PDB file of C-alpha atoms and ligand atoms in Angstrom:
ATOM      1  CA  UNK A   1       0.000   0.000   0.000  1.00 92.00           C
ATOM      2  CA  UNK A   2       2.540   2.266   1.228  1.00 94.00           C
ATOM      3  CA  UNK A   3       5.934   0.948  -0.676  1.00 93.00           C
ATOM      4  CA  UNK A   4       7.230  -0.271   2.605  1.00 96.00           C
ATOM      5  CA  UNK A   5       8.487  -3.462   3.210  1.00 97.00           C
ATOM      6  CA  UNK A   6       6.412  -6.467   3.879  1.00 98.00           C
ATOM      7  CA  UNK A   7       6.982  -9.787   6.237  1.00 98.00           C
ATOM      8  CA  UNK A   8       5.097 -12.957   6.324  1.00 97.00           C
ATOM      9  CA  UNK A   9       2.466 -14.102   8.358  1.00 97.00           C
ATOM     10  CA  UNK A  10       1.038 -17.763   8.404  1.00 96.00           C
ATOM     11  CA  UNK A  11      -2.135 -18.983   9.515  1.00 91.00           C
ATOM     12  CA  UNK A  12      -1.305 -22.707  10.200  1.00 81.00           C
ATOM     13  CA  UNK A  13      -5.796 -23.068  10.945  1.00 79.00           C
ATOM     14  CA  UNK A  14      -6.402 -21.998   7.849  1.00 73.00           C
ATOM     15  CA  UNK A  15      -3.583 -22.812   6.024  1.00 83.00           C
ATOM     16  CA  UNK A  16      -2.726 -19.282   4.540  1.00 93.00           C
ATOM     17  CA  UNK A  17      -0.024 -16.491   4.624  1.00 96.00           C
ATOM     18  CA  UNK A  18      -0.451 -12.836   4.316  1.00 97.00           C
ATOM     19  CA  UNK A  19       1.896 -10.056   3.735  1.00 98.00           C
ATOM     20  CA  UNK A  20       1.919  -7.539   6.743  1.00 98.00           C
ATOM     21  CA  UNK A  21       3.503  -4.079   5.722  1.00 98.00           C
ATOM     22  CA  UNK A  22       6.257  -3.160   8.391  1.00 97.00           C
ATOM     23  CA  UNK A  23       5.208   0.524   7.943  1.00 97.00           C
ATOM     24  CA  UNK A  24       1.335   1.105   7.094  1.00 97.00           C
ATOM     25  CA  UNK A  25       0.197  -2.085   8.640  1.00 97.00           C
ATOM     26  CA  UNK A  26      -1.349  -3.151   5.743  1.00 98.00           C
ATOM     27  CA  UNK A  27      -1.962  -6.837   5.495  1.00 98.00           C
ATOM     28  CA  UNK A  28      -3.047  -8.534   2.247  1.00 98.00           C
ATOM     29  CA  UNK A  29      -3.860 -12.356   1.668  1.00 97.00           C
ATOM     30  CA  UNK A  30      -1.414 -14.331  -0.587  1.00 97.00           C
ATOM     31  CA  UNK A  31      -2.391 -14.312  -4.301  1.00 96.00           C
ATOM     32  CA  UNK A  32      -2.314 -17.631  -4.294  1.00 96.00           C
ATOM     33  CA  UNK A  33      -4.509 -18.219  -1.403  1.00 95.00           C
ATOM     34  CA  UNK A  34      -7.545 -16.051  -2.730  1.00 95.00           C
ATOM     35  CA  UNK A  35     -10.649 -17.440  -3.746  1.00 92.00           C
ATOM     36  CA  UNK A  36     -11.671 -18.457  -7.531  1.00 93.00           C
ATOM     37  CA  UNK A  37     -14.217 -16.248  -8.702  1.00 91.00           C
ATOM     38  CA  UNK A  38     -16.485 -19.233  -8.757  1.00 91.00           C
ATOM     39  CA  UNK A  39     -15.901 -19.615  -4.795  1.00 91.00           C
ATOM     40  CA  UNK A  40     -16.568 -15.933  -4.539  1.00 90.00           C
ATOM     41  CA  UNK A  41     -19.917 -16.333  -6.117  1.00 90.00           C
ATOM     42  CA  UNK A  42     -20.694 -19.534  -3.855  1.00 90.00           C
ATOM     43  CA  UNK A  43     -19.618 -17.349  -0.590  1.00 88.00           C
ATOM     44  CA  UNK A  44     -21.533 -14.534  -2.111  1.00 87.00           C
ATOM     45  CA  UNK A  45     -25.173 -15.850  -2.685  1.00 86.00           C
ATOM     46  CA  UNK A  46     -25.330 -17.772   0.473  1.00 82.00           C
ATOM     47  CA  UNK A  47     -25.343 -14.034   2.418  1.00 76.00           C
ATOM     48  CA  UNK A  48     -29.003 -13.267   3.557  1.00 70.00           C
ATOM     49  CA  UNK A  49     -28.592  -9.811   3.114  1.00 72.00           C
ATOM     50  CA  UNK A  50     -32.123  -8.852   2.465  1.00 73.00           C
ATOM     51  CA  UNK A  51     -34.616  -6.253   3.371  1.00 74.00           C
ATOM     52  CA  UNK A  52     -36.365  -8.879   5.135  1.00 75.00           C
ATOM     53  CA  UNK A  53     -33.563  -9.174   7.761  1.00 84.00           C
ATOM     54  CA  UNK A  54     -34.315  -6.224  10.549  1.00 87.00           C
ATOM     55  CA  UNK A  55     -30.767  -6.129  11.881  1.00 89.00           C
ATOM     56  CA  UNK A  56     -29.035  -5.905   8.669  1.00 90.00           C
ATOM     57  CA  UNK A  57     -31.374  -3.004   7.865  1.00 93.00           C
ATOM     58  CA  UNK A  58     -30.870  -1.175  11.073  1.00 95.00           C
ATOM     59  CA  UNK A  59     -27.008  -1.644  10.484  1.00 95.00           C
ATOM     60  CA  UNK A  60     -27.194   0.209   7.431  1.00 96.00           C
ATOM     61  CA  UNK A  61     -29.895   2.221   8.512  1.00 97.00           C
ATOM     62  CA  UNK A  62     -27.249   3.477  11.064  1.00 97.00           C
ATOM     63  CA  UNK A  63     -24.444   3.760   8.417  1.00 98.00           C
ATOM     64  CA  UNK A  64     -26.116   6.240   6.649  1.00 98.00           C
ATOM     65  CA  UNK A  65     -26.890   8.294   9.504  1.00 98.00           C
ATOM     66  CA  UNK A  66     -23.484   8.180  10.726  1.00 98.00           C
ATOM     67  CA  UNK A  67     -21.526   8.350   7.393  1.00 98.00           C
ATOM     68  CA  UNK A  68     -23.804   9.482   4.804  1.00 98.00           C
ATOM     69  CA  UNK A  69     -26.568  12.297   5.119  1.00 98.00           C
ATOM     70  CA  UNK A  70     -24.267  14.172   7.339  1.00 98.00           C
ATOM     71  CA  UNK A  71     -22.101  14.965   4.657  1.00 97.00           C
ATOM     72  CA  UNK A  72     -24.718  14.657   1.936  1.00 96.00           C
ATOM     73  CA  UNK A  73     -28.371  15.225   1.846  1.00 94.00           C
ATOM     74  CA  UNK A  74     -29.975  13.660  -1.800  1.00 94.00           C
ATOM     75  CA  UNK A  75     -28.273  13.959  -4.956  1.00 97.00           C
ATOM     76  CA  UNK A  76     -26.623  11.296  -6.904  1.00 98.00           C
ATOM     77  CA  UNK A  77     -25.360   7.961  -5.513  1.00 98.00           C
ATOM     78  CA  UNK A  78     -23.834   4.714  -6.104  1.00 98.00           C
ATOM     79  CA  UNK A  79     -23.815   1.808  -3.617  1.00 98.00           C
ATOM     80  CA  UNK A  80     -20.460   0.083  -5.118  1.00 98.00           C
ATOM     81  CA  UNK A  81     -20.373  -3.712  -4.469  1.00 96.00           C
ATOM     82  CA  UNK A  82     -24.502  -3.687  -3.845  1.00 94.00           C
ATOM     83  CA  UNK A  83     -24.320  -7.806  -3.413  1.00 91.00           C
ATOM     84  CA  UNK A  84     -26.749 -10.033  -4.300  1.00 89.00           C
ATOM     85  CA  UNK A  85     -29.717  -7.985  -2.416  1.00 87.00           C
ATOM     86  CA  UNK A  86     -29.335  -4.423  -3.081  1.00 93.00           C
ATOM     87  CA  UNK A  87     -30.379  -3.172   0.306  1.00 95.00           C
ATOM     88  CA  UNK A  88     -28.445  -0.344   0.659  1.00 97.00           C
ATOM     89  CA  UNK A  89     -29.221   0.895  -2.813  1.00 97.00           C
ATOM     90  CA  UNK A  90     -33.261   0.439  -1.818  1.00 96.00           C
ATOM     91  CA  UNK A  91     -32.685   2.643   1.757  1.00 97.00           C
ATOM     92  CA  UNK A  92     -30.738   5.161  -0.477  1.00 98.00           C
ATOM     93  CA  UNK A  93     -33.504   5.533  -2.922  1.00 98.00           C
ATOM     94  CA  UNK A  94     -36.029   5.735   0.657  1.00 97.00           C
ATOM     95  CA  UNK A  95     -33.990   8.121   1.755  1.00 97.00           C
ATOM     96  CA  UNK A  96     -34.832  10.398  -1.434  1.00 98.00           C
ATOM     97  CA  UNK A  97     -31.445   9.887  -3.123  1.00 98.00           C
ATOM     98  CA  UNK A  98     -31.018   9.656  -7.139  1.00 98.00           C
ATOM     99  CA  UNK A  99     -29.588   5.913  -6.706  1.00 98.00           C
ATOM    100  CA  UNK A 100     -28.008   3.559  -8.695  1.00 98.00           C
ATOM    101  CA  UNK A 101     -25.704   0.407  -7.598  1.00 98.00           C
ATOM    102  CA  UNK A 102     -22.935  -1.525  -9.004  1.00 98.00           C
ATOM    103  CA  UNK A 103     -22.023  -5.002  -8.378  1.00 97.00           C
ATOM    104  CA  UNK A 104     -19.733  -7.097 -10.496  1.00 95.00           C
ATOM    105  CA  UNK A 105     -20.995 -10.749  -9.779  1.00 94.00           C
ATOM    106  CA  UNK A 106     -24.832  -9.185  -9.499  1.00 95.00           C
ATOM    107  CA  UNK A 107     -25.207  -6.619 -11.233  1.00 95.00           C
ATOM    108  CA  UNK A 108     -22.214  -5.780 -13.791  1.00 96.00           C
ATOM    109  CA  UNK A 109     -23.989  -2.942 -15.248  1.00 97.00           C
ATOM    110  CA  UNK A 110     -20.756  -0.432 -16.168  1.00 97.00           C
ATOM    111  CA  UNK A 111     -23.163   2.392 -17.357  1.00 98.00           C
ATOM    112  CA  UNK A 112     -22.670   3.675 -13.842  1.00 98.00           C
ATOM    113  CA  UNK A 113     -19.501   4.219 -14.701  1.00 98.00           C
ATOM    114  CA  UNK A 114     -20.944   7.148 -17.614  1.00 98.00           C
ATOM    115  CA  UNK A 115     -21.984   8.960 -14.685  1.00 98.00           C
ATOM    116  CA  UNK A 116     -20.619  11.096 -11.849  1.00 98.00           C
ATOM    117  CA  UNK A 117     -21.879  11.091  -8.355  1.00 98.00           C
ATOM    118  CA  UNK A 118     -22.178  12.929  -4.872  1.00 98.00           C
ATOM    119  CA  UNK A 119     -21.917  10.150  -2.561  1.00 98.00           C
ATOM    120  CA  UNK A 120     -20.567   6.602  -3.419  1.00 98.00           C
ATOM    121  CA  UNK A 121     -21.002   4.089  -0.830  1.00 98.00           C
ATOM    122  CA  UNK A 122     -19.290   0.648  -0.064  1.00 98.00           C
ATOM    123  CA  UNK A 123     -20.002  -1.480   2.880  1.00 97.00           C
ATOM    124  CA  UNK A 124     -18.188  -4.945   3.402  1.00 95.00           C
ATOM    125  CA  UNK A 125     -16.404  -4.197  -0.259  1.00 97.00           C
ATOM    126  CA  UNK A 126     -12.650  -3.111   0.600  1.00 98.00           C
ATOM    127  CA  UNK A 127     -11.612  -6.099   2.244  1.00 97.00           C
ATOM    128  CA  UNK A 128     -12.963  -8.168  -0.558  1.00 97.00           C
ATOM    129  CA  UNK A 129     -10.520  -5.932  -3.336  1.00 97.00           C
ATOM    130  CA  UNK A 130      -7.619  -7.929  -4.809  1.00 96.00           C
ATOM    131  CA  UNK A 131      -6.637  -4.230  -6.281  1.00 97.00           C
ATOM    132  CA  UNK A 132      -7.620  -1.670  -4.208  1.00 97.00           C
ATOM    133  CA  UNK A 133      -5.926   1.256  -5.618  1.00 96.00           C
ATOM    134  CA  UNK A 134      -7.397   0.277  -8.503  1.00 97.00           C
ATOM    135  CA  UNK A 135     -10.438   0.895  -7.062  1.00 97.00           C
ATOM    136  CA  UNK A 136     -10.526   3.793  -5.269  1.00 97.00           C
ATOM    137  CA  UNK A 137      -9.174   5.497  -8.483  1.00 97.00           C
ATOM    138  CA  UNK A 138     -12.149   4.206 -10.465  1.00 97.00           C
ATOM    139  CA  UNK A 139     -14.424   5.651  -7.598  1.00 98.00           C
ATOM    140  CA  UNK A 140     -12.327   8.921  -7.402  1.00 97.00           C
ATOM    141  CA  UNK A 141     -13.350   9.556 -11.155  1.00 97.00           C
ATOM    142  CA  UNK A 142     -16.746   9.473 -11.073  1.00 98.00           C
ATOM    143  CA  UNK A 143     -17.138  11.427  -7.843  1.00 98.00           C
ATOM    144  CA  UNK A 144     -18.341  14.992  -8.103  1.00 98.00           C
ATOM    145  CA  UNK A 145     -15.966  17.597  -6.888  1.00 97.00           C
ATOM    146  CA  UNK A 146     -16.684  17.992  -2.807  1.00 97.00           C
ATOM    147  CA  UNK A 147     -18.503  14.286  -3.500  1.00 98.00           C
ATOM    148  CA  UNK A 148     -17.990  11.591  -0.490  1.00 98.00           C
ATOM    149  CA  UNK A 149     -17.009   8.344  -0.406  1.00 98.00           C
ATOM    150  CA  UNK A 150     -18.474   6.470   2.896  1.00 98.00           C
ATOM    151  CA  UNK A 151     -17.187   2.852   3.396  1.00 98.00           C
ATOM    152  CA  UNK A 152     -17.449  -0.008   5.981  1.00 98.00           C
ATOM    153  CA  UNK A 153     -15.040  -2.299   6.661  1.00 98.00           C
ATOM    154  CA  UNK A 154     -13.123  -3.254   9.949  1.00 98.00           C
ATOM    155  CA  UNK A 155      -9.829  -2.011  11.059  1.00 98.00           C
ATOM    156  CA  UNK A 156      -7.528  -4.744  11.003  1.00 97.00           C
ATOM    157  CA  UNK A 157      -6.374  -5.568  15.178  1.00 97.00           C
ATOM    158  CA  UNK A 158      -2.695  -4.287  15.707  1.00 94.00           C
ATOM    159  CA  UNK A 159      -1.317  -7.483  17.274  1.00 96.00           C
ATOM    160  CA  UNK A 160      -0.910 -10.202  14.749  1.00 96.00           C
ATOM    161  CA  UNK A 161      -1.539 -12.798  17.430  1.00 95.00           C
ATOM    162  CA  UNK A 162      -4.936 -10.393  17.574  1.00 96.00           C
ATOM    163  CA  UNK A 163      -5.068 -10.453  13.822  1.00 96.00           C
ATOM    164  CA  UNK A 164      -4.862 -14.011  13.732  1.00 94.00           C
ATOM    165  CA  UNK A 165      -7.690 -15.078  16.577  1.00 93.00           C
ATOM    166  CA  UNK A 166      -9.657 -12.401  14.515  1.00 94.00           C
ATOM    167  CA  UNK A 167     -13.084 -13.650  13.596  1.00 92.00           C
ATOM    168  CA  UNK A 168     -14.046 -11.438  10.327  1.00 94.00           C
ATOM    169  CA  UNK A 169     -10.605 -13.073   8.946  1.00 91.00           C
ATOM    170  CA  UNK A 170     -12.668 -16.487   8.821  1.00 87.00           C
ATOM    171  CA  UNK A 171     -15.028 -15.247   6.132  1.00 90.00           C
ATOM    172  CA  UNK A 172     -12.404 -16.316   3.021  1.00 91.00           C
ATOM    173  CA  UNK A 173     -13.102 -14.019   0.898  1.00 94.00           C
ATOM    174  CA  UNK A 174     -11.657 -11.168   2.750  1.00 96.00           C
ATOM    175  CA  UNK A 175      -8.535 -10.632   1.263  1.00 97.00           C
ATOM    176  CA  UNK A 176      -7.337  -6.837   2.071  1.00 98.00           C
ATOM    177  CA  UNK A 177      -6.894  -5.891   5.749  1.00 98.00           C
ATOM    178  CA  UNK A 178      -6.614  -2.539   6.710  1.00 98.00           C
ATOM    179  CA  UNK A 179      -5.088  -0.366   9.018  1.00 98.00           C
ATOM    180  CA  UNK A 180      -6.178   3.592   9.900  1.00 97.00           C
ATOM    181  CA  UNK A 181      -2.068   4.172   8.289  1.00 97.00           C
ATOM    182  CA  UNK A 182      -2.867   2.074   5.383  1.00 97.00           C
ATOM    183  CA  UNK A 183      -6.282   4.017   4.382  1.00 98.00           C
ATOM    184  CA  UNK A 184      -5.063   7.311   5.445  1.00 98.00           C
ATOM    185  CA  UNK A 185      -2.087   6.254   2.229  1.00 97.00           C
ATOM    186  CA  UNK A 186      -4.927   4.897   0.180  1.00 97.00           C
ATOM    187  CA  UNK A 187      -7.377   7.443   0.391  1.00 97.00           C
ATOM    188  CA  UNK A 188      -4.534  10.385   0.145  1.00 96.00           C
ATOM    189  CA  UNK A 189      -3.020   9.154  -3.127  1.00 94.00           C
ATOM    190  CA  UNK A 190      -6.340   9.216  -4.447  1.00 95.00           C
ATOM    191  CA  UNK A 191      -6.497  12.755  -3.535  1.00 96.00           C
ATOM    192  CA  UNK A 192      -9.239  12.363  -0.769  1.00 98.00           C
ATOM    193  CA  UNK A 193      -9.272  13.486   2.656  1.00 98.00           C
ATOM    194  CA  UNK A 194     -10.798  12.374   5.864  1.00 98.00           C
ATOM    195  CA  UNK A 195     -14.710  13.588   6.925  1.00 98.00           C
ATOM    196  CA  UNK A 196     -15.270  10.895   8.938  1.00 98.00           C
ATOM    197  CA  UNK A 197     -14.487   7.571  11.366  1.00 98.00           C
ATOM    198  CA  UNK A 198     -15.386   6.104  13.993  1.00 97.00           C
ATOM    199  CA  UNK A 199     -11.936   4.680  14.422  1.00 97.00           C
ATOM    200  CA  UNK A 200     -13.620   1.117  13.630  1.00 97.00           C
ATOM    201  CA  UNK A 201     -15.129   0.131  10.861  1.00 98.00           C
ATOM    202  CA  UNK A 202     -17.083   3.396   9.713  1.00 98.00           C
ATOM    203  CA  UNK A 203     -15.302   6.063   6.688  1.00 98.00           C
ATOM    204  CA  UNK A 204     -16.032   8.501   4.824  1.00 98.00           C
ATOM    205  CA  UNK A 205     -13.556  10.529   2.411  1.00 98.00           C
ATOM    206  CA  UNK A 206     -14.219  14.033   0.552  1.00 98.00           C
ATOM    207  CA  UNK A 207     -12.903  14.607  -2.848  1.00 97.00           C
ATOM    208  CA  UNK A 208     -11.145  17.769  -2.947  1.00 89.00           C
TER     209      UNK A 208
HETATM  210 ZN1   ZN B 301       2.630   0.001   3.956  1.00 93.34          ZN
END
């Protein structure tokens, strides 16, 4: 993430090794030990994420309160990695925001990329990125000047003997670990800037 350089960390349980950056704290999953895209799917559609399911709603009812409408009331947005039940992309539109979402096992539709937006949101999506700089460049050009980004995604424990006990690890498909360092270098080579955390798992970046 940050050019520094890297040691290696295995995970005799689950049989995997990450490189940890010395400097940013950035920790990424082995290539080699990532999912196929086919396993990604499988992981994928068993999530119940659905409109049906109260506590998944009220999480995300809470996200937006906390990471969203402060910053940006209506407008354009983009829920970015909307999943297999585009709940957050259904609150949005609630919520009285010109929404569209993007997903690219459900929902590949790359007209949203035509378009330019005030808020883009991603929750759970970051530490599913093989290429997040990638990314977060592709997001940075189709946000509006003064747009937000607003992500979820927990902060990776310090400790690697934390790291390791660490139960949002489990889910194999999370790939990209981050630290506050690492997204602070992320976000600022993308020329974004803090608005927001919560110092946990809640984000949100301004585009200058
Ligand atoms: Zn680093």
């Amino acid at each position: 993430m940050c050019g520094g350089g890297t040691y290696e960390l295995s995970d005799p349980l689950l049989v995997c090794r990450y490189d940890v950056c010395h400097v940013c704290g950035f920790t990424y999953k082995q290539p080699r030990f990532h999912p196929s895209p086919e396993q990604e799917r499988a992981s994928y559609d068993q999530h119940e994420n659905t409109l049906e399911h109260q506590g998944y709603v009220d999480m995300l009812e809470s996200f937006l309160d906390e990471a969203v409408e402060p910053f940006v009331r209506g407008g354009k947005a983009l829920d970015f990695g909307s999943g297999p039940g585009p709940v957050l992309y259904e609150l949005l539109r609630l919520r009285g925001y010109e929404a569209r979402h993007y997903d690219p096992f459900y929902r590949a539709d790359e007209t949203v990329f035509e378009e330019t937006y005030d808020v883009i949101t991603a929750t759970e999506v970051f530490e599913h990125m093989s290429h997040p700089r990638r990314e977060i460049a592709r997001l940075y050009r189709i946000l509006n000047r003064g747009g937000h980004l607003s992500i979820m995604t927990s902060l990776r424990p310090e400790k690697d003997g934390d790291f390791l006990s660490w139960w949002y690890r489990r889910d194999e498909t999370h790939i990209a670990f981050f630290t506050e360092r690492s997204l602070d270098v992320l976000i600022r080579d993308a020329y974004l800037t803090w608005a927001y955390s919560d110092k946990a798992k809640i984000f949100t970046f301004r585009r200058f």
